[in-house]
Coordinates of C-alpha atoms in Angstrom, one line a residue:
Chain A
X1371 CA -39.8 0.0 36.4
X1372 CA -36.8 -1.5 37.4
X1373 CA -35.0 1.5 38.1
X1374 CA -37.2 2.5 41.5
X1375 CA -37.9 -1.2 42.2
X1376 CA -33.7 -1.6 42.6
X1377 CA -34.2 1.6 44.8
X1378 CA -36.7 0.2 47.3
X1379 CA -34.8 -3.0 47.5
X1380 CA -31.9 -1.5 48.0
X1381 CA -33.4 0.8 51.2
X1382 CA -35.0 -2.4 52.6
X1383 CA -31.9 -3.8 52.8
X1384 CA -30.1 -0.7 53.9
X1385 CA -32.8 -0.6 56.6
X1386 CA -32.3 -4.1 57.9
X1387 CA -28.4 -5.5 57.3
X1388 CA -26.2 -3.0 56.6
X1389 CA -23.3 -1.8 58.6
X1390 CA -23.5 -4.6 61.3
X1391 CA -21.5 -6.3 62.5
X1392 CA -19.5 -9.8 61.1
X1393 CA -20.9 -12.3 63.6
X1394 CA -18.1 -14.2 65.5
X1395 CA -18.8 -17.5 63.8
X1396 CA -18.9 -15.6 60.0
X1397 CA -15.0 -14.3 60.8
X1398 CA -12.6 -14.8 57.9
X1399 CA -8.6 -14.0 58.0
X1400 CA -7.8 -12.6 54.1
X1401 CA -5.9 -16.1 54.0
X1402 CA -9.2 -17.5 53.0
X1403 CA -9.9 -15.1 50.0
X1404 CA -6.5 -16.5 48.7
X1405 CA -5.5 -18.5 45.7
X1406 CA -4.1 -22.3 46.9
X1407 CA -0.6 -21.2 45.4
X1408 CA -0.6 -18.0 47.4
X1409 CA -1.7 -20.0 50.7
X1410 CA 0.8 -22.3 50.3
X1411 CA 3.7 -19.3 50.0
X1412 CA 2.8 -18.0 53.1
X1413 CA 2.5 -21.7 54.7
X1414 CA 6.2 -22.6 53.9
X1415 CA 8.6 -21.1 55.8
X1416 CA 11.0 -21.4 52.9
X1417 CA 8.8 -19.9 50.5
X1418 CA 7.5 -17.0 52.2
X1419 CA 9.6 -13.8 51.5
X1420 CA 8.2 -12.1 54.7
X1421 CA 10.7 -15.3 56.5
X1422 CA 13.9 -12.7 55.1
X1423 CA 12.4 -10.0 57.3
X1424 CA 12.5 -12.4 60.4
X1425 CA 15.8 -13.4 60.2
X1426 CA 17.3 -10.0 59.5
X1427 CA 15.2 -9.3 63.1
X1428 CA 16.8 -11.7 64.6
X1429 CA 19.9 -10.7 64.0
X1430 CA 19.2 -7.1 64.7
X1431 CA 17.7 -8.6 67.8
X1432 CA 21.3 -9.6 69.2
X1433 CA 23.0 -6.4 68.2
X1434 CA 23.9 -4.0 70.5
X1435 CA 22.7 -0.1 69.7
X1436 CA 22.9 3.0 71.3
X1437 CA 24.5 4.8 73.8
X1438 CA 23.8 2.0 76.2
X1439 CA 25.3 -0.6 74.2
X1440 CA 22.6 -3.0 74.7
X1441 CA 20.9 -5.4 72.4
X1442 CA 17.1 -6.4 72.6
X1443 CA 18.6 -9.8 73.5
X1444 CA 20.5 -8.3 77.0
X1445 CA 16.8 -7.8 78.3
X1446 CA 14.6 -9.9 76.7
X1447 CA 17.0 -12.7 76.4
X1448 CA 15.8 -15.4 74.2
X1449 CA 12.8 -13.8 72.0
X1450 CA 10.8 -17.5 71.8
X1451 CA 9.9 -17.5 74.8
X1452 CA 10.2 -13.9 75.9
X1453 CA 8.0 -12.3 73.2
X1454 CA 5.7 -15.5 72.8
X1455 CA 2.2 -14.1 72.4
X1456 CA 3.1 -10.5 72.5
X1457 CA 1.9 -9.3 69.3
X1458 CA -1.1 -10.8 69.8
X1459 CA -1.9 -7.9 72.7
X1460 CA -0.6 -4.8 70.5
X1461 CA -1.5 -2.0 70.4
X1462 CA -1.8 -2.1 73.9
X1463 CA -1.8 0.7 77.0
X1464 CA 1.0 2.9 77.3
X1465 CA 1.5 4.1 81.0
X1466 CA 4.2 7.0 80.3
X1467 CA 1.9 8.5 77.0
X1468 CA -1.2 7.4 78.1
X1469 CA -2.2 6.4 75.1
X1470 CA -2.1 3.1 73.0
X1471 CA 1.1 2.2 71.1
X1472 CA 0.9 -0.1 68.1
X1473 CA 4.6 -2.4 68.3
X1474 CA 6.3 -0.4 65.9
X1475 CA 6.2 2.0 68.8
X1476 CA 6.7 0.2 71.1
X1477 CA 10.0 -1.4 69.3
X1478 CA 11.4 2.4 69.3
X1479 CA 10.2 3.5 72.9
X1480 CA 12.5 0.5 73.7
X1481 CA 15.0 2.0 71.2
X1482 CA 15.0 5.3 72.6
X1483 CA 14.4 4.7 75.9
X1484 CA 16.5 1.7 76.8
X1485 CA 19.3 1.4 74.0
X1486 CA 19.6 4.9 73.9
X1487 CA 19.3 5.0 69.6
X1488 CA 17.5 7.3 67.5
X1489 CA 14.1 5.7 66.5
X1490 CA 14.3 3.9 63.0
X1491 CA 11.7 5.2 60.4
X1492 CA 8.4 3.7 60.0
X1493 CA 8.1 1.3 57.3
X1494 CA 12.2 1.3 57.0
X1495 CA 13.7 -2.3 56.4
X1496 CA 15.3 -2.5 59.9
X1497 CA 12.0 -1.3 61.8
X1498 CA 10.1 -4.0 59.6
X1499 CA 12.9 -6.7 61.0
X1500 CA 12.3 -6.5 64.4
X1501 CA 8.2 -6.0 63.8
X1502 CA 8.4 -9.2 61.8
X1503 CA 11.1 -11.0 64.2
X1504 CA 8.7 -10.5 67.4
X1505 CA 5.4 -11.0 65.8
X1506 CA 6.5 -14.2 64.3
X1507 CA 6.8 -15.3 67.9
X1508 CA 2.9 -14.8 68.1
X1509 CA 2.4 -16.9 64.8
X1510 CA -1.2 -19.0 65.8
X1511 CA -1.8 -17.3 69.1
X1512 CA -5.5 -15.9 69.4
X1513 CA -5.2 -12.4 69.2
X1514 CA -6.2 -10.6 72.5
X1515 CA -5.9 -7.1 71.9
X1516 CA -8.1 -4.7 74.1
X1517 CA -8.5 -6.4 77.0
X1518 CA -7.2 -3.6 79.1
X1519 CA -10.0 -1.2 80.1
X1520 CA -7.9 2.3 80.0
X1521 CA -8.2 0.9 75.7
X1522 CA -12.0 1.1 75.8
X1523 CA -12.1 5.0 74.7
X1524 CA -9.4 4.3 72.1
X1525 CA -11.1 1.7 70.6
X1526 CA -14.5 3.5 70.6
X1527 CA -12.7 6.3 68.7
X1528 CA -11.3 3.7 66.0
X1529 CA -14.6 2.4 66.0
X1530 CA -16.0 5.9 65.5
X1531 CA -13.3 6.6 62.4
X1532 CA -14.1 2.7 60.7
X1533 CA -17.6 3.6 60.3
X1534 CA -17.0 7.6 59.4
X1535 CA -17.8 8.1 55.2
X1536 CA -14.8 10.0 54.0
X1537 CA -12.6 11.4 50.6
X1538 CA -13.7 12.0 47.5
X1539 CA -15.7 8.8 47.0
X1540 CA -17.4 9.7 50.2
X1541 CA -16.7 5.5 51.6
X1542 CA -16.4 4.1 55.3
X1543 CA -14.2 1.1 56.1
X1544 CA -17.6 -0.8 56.8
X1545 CA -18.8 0.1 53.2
X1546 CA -16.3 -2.5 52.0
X1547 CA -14.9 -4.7 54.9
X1548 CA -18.7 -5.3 57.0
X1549 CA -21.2 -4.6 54.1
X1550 CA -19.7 -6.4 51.0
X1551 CA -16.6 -9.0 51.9
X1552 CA -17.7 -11.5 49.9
X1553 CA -17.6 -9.6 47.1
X1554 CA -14.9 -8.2 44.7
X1555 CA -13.8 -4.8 43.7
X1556 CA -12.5 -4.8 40.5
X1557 CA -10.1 -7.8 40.2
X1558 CA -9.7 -7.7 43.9
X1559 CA -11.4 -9.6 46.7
X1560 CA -12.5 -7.3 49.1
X1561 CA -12.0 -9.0 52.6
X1562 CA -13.1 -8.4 56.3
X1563 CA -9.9 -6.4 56.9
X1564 CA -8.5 -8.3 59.7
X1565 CA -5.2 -7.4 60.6
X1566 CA -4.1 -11.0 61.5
X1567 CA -1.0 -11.2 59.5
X1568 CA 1.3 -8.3 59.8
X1569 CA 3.8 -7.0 59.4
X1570 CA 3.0 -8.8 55.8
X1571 CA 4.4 -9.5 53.0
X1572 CA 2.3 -8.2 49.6
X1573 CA 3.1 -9.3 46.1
X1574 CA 1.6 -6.0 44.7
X1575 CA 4.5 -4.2 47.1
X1576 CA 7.1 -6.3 46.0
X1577 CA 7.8 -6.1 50.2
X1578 CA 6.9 -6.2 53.7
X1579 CA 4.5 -3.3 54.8
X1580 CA 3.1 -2.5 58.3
X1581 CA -0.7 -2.4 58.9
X1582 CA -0.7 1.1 58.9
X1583 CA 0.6 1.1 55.1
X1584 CA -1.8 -1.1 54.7
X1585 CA -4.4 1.1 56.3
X1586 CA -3.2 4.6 54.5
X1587 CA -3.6 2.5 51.3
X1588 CA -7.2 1.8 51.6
X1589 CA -7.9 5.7 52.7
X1590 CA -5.8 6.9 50.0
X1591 CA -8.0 4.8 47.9
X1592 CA -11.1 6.2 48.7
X1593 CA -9.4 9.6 48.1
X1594 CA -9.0 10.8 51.7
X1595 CA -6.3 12.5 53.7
X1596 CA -4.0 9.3 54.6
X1597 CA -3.1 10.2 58.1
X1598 CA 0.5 10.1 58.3
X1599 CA 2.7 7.3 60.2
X1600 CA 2.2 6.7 63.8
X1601 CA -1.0 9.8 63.7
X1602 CA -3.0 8.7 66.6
X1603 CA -5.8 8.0 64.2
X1604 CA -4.6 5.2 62.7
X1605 CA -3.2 3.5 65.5
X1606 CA -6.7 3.6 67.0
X1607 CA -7.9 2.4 64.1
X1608 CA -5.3 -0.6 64.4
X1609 CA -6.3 -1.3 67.7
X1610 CA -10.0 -1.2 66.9
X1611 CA -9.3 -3.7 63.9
X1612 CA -7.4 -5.8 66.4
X1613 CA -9.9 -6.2 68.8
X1614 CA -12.3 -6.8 66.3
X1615 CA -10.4 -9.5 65.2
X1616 CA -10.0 -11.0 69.1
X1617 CA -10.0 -15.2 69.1
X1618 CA -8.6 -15.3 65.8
X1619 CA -5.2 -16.3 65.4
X1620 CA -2.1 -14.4 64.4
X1621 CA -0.5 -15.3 60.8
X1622 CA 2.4 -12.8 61.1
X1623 CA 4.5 -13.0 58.2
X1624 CA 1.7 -13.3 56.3
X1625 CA 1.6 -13.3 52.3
X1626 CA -0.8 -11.3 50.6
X1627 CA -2.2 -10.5 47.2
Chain B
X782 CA -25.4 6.0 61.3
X783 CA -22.4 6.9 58.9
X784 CA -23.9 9.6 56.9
X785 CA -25.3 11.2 60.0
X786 CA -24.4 14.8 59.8
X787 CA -23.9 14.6 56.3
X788 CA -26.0 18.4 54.5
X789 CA -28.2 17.1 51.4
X790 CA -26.2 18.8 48.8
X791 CA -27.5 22.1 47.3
X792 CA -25.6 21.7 44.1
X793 CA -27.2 25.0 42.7
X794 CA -25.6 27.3 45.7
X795 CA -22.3 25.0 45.9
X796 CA -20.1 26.5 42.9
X797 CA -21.2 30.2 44.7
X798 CA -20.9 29.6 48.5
X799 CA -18.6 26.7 49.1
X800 CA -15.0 28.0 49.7
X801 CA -13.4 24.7 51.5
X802 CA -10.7 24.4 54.1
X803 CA -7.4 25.3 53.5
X804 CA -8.1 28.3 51.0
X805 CA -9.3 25.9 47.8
X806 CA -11.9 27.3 46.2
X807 CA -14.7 24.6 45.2
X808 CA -14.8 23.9 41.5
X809 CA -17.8 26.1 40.1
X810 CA -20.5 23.0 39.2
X811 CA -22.6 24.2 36.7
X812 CA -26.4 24.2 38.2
X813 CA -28.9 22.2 37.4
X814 CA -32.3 21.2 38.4
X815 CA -33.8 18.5 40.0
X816 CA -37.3 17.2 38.6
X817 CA -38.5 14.4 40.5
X818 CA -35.8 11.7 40.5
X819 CA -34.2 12.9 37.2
X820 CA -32.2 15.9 35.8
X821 CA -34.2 16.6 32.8
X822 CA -31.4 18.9 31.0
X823 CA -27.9 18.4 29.7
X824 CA -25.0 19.8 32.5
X825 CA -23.6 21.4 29.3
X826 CA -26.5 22.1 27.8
X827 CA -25.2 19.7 24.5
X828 CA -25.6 16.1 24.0
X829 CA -22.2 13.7 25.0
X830 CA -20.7 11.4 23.0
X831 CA -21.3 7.7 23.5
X832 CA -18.4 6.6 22.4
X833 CA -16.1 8.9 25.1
X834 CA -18.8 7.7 27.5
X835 CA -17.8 4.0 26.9
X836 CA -14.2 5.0 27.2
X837 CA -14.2 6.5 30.3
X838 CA -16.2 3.8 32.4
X839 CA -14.2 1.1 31.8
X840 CA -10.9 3.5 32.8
X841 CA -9.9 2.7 36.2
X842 CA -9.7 6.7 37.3
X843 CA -13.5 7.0 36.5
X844 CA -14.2 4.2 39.5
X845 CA -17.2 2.8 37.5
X846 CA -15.7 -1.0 36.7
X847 CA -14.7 -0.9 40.7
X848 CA -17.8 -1.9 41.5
X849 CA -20.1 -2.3 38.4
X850 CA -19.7 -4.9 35.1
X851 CA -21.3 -4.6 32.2
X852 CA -20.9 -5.1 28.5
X853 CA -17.5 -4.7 28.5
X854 CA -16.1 -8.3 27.2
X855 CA -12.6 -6.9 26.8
X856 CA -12.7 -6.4 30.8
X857 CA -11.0 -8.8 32.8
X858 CA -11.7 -6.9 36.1
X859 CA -15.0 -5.5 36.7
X860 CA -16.9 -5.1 40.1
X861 CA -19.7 -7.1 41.5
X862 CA -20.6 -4.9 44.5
X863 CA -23.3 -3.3 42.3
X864 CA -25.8 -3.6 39.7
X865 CA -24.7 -5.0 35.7
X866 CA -24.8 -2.1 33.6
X867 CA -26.0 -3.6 30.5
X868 CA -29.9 -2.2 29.8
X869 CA -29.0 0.8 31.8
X870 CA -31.0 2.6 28.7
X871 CA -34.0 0.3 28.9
X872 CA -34.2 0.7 32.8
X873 CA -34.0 4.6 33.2
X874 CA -34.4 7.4 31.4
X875 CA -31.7 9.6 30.4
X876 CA -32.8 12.5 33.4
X877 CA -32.8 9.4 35.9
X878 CA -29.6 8.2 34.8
X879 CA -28.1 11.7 35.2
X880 CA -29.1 12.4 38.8
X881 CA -28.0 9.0 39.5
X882 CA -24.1 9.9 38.5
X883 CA -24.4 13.8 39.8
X884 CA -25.9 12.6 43.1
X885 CA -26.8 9.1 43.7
X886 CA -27.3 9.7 47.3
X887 CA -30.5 11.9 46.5
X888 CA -32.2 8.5 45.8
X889 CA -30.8 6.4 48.6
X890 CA -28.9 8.1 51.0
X891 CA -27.5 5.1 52.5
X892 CA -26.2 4.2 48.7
X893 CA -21.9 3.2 48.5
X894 CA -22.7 5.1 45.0
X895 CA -20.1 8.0 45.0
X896 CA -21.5 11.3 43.7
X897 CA -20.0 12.1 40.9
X898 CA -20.9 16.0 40.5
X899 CA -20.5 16.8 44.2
X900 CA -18.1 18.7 46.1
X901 CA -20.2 19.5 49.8
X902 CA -21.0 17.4 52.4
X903 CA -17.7 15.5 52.3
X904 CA -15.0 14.8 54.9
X905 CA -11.7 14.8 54.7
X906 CA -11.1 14.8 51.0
X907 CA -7.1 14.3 50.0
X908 CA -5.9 17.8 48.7
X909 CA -5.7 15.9 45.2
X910 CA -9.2 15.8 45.0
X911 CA -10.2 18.4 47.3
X912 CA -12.9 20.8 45.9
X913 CA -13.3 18.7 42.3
X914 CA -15.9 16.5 41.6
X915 CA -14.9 13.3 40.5
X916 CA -16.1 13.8 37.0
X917 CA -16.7 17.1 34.8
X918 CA -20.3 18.0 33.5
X919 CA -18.9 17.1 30.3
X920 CA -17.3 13.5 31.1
X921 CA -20.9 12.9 32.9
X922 CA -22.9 13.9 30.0
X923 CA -20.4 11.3 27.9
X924 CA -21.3 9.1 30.2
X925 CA -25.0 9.6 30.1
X926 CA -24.8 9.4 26.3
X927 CA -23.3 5.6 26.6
X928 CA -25.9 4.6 29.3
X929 CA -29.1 5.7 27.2
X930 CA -27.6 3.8 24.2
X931 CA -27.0 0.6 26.7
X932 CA -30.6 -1.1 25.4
X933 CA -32.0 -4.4 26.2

């Protein structure tokens, strides 16, 4: 009967592939699952929207804020060479919380601390700027996140939460992004989930989104808790997805589906 | 390793004992009985309707098309992470089909099969969804109806 036979296969395999690990060499970016007309929107600098975000950044990168009148530009100085393979490290170690911070965060602790500003909202267009601005100086740098030891616990934990089944359709990230990537869900393909390309610009958004929209997407759609912005959870879970992805280049703005 | 800590669910106590976090009271399931790898009885104790069955797998809400395809021609998006639905009637029998939408992890626990008529032995369910099973025993038994009548 083909009913138990399916069964048995499907325990044989569960017994010998499942849930490991993409091998290096296997590693895909979502750009590959694309369409050629979507790839070549996020290959031209005039045609990708996410390129609005980075000049906005750069001009909020030379305005002065806060109480300390400064701008991003009075201590960084020029952001090309200054912020050159930057992104490609976050999250990384945070000395004063002790924990990581994803760049979002560490755009406001600079905000805060140094300018003297109130932090700007996640996911508002101004925070999205400056992501966009200083990733984009990162675009085709291999991605090196987790180096730093103090990370190792962090990572385990978003390790630990990528392979956790949760919601109502009782799912782990690895169901989807290590056990089926090559195939599709619905209409969609479902990818490896490597962060390479944010802050990113997605046609379904109609706008730029952080990863951790991104991330809250994909645990709303398994019909979990989505933790809230900046929730230790899911910047451990960025970082994890980050040094999963190590070696493999950063696309920010990215472009997609 | 994922479903490690995960209770086999005991869907006969669950509507009784199951009170879940933040004061929601489960959904009563109705209870039903496992016979081998089947449910032999209707959850409603009637027979569905095949044609509400049809309907509700193909709607996005009921998750089905995420991941199956099937005889659904009218479909532009269907799933390929799981079996074709088509024969489903030839393949299993009715009780078989039924435990495999109230509880698919009872025949494979390491199955990406959501249970449909569960509500233990999950974490952190979004308060939308939180003590509901996916589908109701009536929806399911629709369901079942359009599966038996899926013939090869």
């Amino acid at each position: 009967m083909r009913f138990a036979g399916a069964i048995a296969a499907v325990l044989l395999i569960a017994n010998t592939g499942f849930a490991a690990a993409i091998p290096q060499a296997d590693r895909r970016s979502g750009y590959d699952f694309m369409k050629p007309d979507t790839k070549a929107m996020q290959d031209e600098d005039t045609a990708n929207p996410g390129m609005l975000w980075v000049l906005d950044g750069e001009a909020l990168w030379k305005r002065k804020a806060g109480t300390a009148n400064k701008a991003c530009a009075d201590c960084h100085s020029d952001a090309r060479t200054s912020m050159k393979g930057v992104a490609a490290r976050y999250p990384a170690f945070d000395k004063a919380t002790g924990r990581p911070l994803d760049l979002e965060q560490r755009i406001n602790s600079c905000r805060t601390n140094q300018q003297q500003a109130t932090p700007l909202p996640f996911e508002s267009r101004e925070l999205l700027a400056l992501t966009a601005f200083v990733a984009r100086q990162s675009q085709g740098v291999p991605i090196e996140t987790g180096a730093d030891p103090q990370l190792v616990p962090f990572i385990a934990k978003g390790h630990e939460l990528y392979m956790q089944r949760q919601g109502q359709l009782n799912l782990s990230c690895a169901n989807c992004h290590d056990d089926n990537w090559d195939k599709r869900l619905a209409g969609s393909a479902i990818t490896q989930g490597h962060p390479t390309g944010y802050p990113l610009y997605r046609l379904e958004w109609q706008s730029l989104g952080s990863l951790q929209r991104r991330l809250r997407a994909c645990i709303t759609g398994i019909r979990a808790q989505a933790y809230d912005y900046g929730a230790p959870e899911l910047v451990e879970l960025e970082l994890y997805l980050m040094s999963r992805a190590r070696g493999m280049p950063l696309e920010a703005p990215a472009v997609r589906p | 390793m994922a479903r490690e800590g995960f209770r086999i669910s005991a869907p006969l106590l669950a509507g009784a004992l199951l009170a879940l976090p933040g004061g929601v009271a489960a959904q009563d399931l109705r209870s039903y009985a496992v016979v081998g790898d089947a449910i032999p009885r209707s959850l409603t104790g009637a027979v569905g309707d095949a044609a509400r069955g049809r309907a509700l797998v193909v709607e996005r809400s009921s998750t089905c098309i995420l991941c199956h395809s099937g005889p659904f021609p009218e479909q532009k998006f269907q799933g390929d992470l799981a079996p074709d639905l088509s024969g489903s009637g030839s393949h299993a029998s009715e009780g078989q089909l039924r435990l495999r939408l109230v509880d698919a992890s009872r025949l494979n626990a390491a199955t990406i099969m959501p249970s449909y008529y569960r509500v233990d032995g999950l974490d952190r369910v979004g308060t939308l969804w939180r003590g509901k099973p996916i589908l109701s025993a009536e929806q399911i038994e629709d369901i079942v109806a359009y599966l038996v009548s899926l013939r090869e």
